[in-house]
Coordinates of C-alpha atoms in Angstrom, one line a residue:
X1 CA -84.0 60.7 -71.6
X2 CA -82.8 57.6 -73.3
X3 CA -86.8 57.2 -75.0
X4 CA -85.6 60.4 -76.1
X5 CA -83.2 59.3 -78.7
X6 CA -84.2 59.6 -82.6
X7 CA -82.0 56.4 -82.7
X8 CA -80.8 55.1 -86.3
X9 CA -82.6 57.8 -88.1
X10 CA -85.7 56.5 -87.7
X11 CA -88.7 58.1 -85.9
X12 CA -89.6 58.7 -82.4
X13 CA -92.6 56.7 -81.3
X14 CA -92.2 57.4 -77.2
X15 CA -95.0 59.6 -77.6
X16 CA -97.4 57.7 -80.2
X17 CA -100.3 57.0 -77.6
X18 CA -100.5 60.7 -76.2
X19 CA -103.7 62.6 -77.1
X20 CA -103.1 64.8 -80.6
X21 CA -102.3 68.8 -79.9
X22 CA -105.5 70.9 -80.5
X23 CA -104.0 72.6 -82.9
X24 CA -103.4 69.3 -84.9
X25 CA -105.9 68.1 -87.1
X26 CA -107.0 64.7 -86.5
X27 CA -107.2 61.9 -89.7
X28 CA -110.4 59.8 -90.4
X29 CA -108.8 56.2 -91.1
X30 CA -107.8 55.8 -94.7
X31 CA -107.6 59.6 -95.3
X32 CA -104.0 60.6 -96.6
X33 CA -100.9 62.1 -94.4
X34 CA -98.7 63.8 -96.8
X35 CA -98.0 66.4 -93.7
X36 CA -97.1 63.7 -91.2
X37 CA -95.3 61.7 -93.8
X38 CA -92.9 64.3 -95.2
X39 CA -92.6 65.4 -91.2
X40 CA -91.4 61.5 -90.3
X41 CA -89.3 60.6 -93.1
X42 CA -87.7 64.0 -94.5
X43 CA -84.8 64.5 -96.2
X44 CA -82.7 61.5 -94.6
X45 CA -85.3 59.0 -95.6
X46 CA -84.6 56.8 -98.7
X47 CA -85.6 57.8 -102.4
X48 CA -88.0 56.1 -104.7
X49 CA -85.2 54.6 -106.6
X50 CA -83.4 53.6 -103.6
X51 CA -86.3 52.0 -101.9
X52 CA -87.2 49.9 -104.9
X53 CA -83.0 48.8 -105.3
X54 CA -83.7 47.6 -101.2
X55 CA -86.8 45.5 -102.3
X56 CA -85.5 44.0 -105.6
X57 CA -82.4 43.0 -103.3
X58 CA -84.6 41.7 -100.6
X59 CA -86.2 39.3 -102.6
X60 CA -83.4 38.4 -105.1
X61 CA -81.5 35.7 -102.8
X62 CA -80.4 32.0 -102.4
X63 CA -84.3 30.7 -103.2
X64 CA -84.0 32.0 -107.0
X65 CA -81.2 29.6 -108.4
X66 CA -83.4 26.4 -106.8
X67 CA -86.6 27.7 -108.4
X68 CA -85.5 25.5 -111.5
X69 CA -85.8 22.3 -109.2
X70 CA -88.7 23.2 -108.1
X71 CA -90.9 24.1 -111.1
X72 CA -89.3 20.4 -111.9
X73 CA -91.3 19.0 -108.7
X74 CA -94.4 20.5 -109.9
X75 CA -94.4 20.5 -113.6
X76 CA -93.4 22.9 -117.1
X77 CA -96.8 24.0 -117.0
X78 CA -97.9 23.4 -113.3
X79 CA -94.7 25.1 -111.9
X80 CA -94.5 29.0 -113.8
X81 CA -98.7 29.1 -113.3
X82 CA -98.5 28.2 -109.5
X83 CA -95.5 31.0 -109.3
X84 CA -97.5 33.5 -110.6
X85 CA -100.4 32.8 -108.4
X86 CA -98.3 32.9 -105.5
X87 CA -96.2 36.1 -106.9
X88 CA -99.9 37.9 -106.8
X89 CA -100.7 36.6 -103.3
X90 CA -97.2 37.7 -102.2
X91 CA -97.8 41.2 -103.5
X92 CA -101.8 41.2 -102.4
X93 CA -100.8 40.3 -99.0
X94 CA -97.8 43.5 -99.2
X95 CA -99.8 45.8 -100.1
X96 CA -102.4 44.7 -97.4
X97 CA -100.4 45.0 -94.6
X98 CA -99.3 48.4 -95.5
X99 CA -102.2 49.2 -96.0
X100 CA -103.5 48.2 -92.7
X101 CA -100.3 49.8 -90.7
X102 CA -101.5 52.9 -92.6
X103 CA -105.5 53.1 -91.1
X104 CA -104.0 52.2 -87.9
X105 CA -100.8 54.7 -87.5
X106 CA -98.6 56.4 -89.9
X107 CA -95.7 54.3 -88.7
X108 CA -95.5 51.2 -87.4
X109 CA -93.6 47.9 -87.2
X110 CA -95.1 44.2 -87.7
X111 CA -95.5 43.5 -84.5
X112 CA -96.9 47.4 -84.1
X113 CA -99.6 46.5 -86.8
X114 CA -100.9 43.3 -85.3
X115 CA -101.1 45.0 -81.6
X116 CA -103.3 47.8 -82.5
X117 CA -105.3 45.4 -84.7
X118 CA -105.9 43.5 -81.8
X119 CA -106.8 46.1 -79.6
X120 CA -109.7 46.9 -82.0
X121 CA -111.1 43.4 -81.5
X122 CA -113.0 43.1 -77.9
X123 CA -111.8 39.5 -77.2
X124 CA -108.3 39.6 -78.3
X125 CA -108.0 43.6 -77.0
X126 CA -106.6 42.1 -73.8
X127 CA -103.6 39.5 -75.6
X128 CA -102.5 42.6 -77.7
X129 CA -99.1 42.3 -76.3
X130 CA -98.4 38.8 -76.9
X131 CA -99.3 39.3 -80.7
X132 CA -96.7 41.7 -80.9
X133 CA -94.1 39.3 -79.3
X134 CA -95.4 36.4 -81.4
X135 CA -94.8 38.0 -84.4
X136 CA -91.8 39.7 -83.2
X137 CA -90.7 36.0 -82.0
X138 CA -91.6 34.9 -86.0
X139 CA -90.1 37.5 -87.8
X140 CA -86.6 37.3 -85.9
X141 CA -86.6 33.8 -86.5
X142 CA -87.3 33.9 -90.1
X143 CA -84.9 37.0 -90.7
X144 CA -81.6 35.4 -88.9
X145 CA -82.5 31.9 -90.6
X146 CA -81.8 33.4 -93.8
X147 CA -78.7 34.9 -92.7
X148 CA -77.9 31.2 -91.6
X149 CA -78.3 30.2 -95.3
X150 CA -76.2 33.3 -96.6
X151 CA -73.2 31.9 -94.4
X152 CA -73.7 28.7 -96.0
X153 CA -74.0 29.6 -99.4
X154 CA -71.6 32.2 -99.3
X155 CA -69.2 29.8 -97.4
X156 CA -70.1 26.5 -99.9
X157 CA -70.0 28.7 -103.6
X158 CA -66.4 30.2 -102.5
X159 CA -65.4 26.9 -101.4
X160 CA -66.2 25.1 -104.6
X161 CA -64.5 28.0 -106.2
X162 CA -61.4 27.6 -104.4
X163 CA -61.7 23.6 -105.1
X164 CA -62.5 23.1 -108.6
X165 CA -59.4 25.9 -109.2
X166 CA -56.6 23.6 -110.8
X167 CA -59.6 21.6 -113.0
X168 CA -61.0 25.2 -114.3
X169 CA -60.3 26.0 -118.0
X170 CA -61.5 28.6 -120.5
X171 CA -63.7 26.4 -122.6
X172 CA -67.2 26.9 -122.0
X173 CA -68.8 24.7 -124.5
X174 CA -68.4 21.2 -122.4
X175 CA -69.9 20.8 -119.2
X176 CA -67.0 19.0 -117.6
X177 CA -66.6 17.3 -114.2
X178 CA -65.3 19.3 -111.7
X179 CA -62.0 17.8 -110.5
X180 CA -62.2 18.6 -106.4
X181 CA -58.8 18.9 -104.7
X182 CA -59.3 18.8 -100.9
X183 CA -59.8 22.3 -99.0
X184 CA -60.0 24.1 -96.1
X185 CA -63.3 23.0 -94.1
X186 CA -66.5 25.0 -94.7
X187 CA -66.8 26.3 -91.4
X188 CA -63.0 28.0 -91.9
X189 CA -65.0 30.2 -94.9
X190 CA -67.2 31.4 -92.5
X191 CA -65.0 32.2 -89.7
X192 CA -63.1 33.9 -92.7
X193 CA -66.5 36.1 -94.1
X194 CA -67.3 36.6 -90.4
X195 CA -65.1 39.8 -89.7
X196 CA -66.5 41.6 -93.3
X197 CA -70.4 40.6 -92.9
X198 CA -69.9 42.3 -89.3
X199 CA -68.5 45.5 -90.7
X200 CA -71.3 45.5 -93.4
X201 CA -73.6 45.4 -90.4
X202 CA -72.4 48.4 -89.0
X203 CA -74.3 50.2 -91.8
X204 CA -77.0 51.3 -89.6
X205 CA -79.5 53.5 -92.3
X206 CA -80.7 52.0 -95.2
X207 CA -79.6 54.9 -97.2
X208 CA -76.0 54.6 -97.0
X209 CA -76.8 50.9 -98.0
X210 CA -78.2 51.6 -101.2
X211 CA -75.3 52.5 -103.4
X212 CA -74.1 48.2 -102.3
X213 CA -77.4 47.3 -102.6
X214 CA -76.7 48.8 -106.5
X215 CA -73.7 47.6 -106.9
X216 CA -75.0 44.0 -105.6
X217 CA -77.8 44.4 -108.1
X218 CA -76.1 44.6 -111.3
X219 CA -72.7 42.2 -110.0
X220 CA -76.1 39.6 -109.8
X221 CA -77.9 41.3 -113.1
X222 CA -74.2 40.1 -114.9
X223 CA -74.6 36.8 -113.0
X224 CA -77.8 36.2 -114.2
X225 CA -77.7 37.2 -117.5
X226 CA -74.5 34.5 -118.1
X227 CA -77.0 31.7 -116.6
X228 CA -79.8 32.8 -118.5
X229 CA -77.0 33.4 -122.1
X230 CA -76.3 29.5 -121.4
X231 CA -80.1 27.6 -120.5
X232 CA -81.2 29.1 -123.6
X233 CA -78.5 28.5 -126.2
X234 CA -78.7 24.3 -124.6
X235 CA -81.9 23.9 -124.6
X236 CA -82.4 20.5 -126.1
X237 CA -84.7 19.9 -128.8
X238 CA -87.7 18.8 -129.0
X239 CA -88.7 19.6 -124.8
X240 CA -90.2 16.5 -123.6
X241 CA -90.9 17.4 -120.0
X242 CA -93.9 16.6 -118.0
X243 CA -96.5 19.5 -117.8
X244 CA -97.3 18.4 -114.2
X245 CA -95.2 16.8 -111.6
X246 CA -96.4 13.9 -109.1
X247 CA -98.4 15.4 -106.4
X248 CA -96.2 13.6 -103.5
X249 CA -93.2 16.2 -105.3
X250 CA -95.5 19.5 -104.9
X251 CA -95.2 20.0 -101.4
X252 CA -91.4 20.5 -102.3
X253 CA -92.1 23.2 -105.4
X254 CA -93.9 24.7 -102.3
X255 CA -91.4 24.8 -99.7
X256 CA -88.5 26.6 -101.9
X257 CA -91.2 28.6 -103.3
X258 CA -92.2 30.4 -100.3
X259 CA -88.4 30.4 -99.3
X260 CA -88.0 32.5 -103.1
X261 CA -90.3 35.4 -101.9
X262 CA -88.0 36.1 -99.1
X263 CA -88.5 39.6 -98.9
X264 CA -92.0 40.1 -97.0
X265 CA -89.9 41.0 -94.0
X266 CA -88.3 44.0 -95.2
X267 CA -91.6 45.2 -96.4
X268 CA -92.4 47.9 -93.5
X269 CA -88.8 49.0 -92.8
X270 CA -88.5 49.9 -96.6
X271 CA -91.8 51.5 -96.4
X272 CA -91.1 53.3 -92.7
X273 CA -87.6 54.7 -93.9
X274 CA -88.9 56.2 -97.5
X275 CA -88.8 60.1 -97.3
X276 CA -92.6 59.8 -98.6
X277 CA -93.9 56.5 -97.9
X278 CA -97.5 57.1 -99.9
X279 CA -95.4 56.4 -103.4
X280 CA -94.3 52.8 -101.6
X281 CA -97.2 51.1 -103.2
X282 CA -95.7 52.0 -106.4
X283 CA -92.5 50.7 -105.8
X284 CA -94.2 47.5 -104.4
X285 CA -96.0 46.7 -107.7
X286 CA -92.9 47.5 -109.8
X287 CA -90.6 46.0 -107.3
X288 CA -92.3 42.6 -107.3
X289 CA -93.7 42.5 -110.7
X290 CA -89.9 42.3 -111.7
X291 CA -89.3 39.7 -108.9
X292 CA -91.7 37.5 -109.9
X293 CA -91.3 37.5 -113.8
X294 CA -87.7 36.8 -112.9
X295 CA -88.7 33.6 -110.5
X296 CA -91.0 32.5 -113.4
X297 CA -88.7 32.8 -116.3
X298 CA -85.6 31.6 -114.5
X299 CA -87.3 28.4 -112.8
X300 CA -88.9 27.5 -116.4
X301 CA -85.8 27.9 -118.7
X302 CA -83.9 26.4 -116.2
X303 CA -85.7 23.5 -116.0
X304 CA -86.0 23.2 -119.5
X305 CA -82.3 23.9 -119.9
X306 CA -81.4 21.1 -117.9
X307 CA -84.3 19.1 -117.9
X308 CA -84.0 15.8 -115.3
X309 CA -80.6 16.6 -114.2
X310 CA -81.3 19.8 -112.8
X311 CA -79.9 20.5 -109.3
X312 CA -80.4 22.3 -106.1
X313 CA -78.5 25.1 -107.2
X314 CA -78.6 26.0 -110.7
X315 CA -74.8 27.4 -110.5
X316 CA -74.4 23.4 -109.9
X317 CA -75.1 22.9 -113.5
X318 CA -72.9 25.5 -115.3
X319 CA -69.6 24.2 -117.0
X320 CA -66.4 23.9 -115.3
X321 CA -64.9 27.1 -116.9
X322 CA -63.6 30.6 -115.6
X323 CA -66.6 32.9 -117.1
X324 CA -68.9 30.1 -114.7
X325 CA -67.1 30.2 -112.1
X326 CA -67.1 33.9 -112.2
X327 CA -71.3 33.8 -111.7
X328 CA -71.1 32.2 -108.3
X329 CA -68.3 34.7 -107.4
X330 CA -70.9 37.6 -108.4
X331 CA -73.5 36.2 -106.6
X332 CA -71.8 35.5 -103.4
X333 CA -71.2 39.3 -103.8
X334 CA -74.4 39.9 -104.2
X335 CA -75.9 38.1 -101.7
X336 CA -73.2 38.9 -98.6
X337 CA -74.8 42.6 -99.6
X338 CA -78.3 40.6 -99.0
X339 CA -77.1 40.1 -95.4
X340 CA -77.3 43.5 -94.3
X341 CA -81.3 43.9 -95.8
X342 CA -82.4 40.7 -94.1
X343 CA -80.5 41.5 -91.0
X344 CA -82.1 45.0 -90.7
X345 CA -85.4 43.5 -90.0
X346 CA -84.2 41.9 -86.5
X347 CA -82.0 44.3 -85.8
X348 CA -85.2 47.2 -86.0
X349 CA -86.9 44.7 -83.3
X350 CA -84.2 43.8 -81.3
X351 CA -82.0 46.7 -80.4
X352 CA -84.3 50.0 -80.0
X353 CA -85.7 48.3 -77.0
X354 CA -81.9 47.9 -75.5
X355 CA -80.9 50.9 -76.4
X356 CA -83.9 52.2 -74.4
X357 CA -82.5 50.6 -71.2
X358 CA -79.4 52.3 -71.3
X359 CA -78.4 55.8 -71.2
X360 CA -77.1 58.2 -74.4
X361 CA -73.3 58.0 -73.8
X362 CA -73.8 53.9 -74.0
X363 CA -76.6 53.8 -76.9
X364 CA -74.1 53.2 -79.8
X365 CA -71.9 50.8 -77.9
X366 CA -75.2 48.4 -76.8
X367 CA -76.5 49.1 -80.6
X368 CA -73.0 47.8 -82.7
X369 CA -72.5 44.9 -79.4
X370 CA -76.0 43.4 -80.7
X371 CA -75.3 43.3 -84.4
X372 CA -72.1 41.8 -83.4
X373 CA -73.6 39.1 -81.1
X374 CA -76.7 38.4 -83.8
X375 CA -74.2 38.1 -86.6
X376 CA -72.0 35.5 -84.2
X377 CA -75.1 33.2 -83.7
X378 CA -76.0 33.1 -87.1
X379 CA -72.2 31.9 -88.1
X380 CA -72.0 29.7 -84.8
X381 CA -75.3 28.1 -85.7
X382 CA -74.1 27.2 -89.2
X383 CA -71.0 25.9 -87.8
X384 CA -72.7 23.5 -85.6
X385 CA -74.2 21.8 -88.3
X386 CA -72.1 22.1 -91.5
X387 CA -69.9 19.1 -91.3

C-alpha cells in the first residue's frame, strides 16, 4: 500500500489513531518517551550538532542585514531592547509548541498539533480539520514567500556584483560610488540560479543537508565577521543618535523584525527528524540565544556604524572594493543553501499527501515533479514583479 511507504525517512503516521497493542504501555501526557523516540527517529535521524547547524541556518537569512534599518526606525536604545523582548517571545512560543505536539503525540506536524488541539475543545472538536488546512494554508505561504525573497536577493547581490565589476578596486578605506555599467536583467539571474536551487532541492533528508548547511554557516560566519571588522573600526565619534525613533517609524522596526526570526517554520521538522528529539529543547535555547545576540549586536553596530545613511541592506553600505564585494558573494552562498531549509517546510505538507495518491513505482517521480513545480512558482512569481 502506497500509506505504506516510510517516505523521505521520516515516520509512518498511517496508523497513529489505531488503539495502542496490549502489550504497549500507554503515556500519561507530559510523561517522557525515550522508547518511542529512539524507535521514530533512530540512527537516520539528525545529530545534536546537525540539528542546531539546520536552526542557526533557518533563522540566519535576508531579515538580518536590514535589522540595522530597523533598530534606526525604532531607536539605539528602543530598537536592541524591543529585539530582545521579541527574541524571548520567539523562543517562548518554540518551545511551547513543542511542547504541546509532545502532550499530544510524539510526532506531529503544525497543522497535526493544532487538529488534535482542537479536537480537545468541545466547540471547535468538529472544525478540527479546517485548522489543520488553515495553518497548512499559512505556513505554505509564508515558507515559499521566503523563497520568493531568496530569488530576489540572490538574483539582485550577484547582479550588483556583476555591475559594479569594472569600478571595483582593492582599496577598502574609501566608501566609493559604485560605477554601474548596464547588465543582464534581474529576472535572467534567476532563470540562471533556477537549474542549481532545483538540484539543491532534490536533497530530500535533512541529514545529507547538513554538511551545506555547514559549509553555508561559516562562508556567512566570514561574511559577517568582514561587516562586523568594518561598522566597528568607522564608527564615528561622539554617537549622536536618537535613543527612540518616532512612533509612526515603529510599525516598520516591526515588520522586518518578525521577518528576522524567520525560522519558526522549521521548528517541528528539525525537532521530528532528530534521532532523539527530547534534547531539541536544548538546541532550541542554544540555537536561538545565538540568533538573537547576533540580530541585536548586528542591528545596533550597524546603525551606529552608519548612522542616518543606513540602508535596506547593510551590504549596500560596504565600500566598493573586492574583499566587500566578496561578503555578498558569501552570503548569496549562504543563503541559496537557506532555500532548501525553508523549502522543506512546504514540501513535508505538500507532497506526502501526493505521494499517498499514487502507487510505489510512481512515489519518487510525483515527490521530485512537486519540488520542481514549487521551486518554478517561486522564480515565476519573482519574475512577474521584478522589473
Amino acid at each position: 500500500m502506497a500509506s505504506d511507504i516510510n517516505y523521505q525517512d521520516g515516520p509512518d503516521f498511517s496508523r497513529r489513531d489505531e488503539s495502542p497493542a496490549e502489550d504497549e504501555p500507554i503515556h500519561s501526557p507530559g510523561s517522557p518517551r525515550q522508547t518511542e523516540y529512539e524507535r521514530i527517529g533512530g540512527r537516520t535521524g539528525s545529530s545534536f550538532l546537525q540539528t542546531l547547524i539546520h536552526l542557526l541556518k533557518g533563522n540566519i537569512g535576508t531579515g538580518l542585514l536590514g535589522l540595522p534599518l530597523a533598530v534606526k526606525n525604532a531607536g539605539l536604545v528602543l530598537g536592541p531592547l524591543s529585539l530582545l523582548a521579541m527574541g524571548i517571545v520567539a523562543v517562548h512560543c518554540m518551545n511551547l509548541l513543542v511542547r504541546c505536539a509532545h502532550h499530544l503525540s510524539p510526532f506531529l506536524s503544525y497543522g497535526d498539533a493544532v487538529e488534535y488541539g482542537m479536537e480537545n475543545v468541545s466547540w471547535l472538536s468538529r472544525h478540527s480539520l479546517w485548522g489543520r488546512r488553515v495553518v497548512n494554508m499559512f505556513l505554505n505561504i509564508t515558507q515559499l514567500g521566503f523563497c520568493c525573497v531568496y530569488f530576489v536577493f540572490l538574483s539582485d547581490n550577484v547582479k550588483q556584483v556583476v555591475e559594479t565589476a569594472n569600478g571595483t578596486t582593492g582599496n577598502c578605506h574609501n566608501n566609493q560610488t559604485a560605477v554601474i555599467v548596464p547588465s543582464y536583467d534581474s529576472r535572467l539571474y534567476m532563470l540562471f540560479f533556477l537549474p542549481f536551487i532545483i538540484v539543491l532541492v532534490f536533497i530530500r533528508n535533512l541529514k545529507y543537508l547538513a554538511p551545506l548547511s555547514l559549509v553555508a554557516n561559516i562562508s556567512m560566519c566570514v561574511s559577517l565577521v568582514l561587516i562586523y571588522y568594518y561598522c566597528l573600526t568607522n564608527i564615528p565619534y561622539p554617537i549622536n543618535l536618537p535613543l527612540a525613533g518616532r512612533g509612526v517609524d515603529y510599525p516598520l522596526f516591526f515588520g522586518t523584525a518578525i521577518f528576522a526570526f524567520e525560522g519558526i517554520g522549521v521548528v517541528l521538522p528539525l525537532e521530528n527528524k532528530m534521532q532523539n528529539p527530547r534534547n531539541f529543547t536544548t538546541v532550541l535555547y542554544l540555537g536561538m540565544g545565538i540568533v538573537t545576540t547576533l540580530y541585536i549586536s548586528l542591528g545596533t553596530i550597524g546603525y551606529i556604524g552608519f548612522g542616518e545613511h543606513i540602508r535596506g541592506s547593510i551590504t549596500l553600505n560596504l565600500p566598493l572594493c573586492w574583499l566587500y564585494q566578496a561578503v555578498k558573494l558569501l552570503y548569496s552562498f549562504g543563503i541559496y543553501i537557506t532555500y532548501a531549509l525553508q523549502f522543506y517546510v512546504s514540501a513535508e505538507i505538500l507532497i506526502p499527501p501526493a505521494v499517498a495518491r499514487c502507487g510505489p513505482r510512481w512515489a519518487l517521480m510525483v515527490d521530485l515533479s512537486i519540488r520542481v513545480a514549487l521551486v518554478v512558482l517561486t522564480c515565476k512569481s519573482c519574475c512577474y514583479k521584478t522589473p
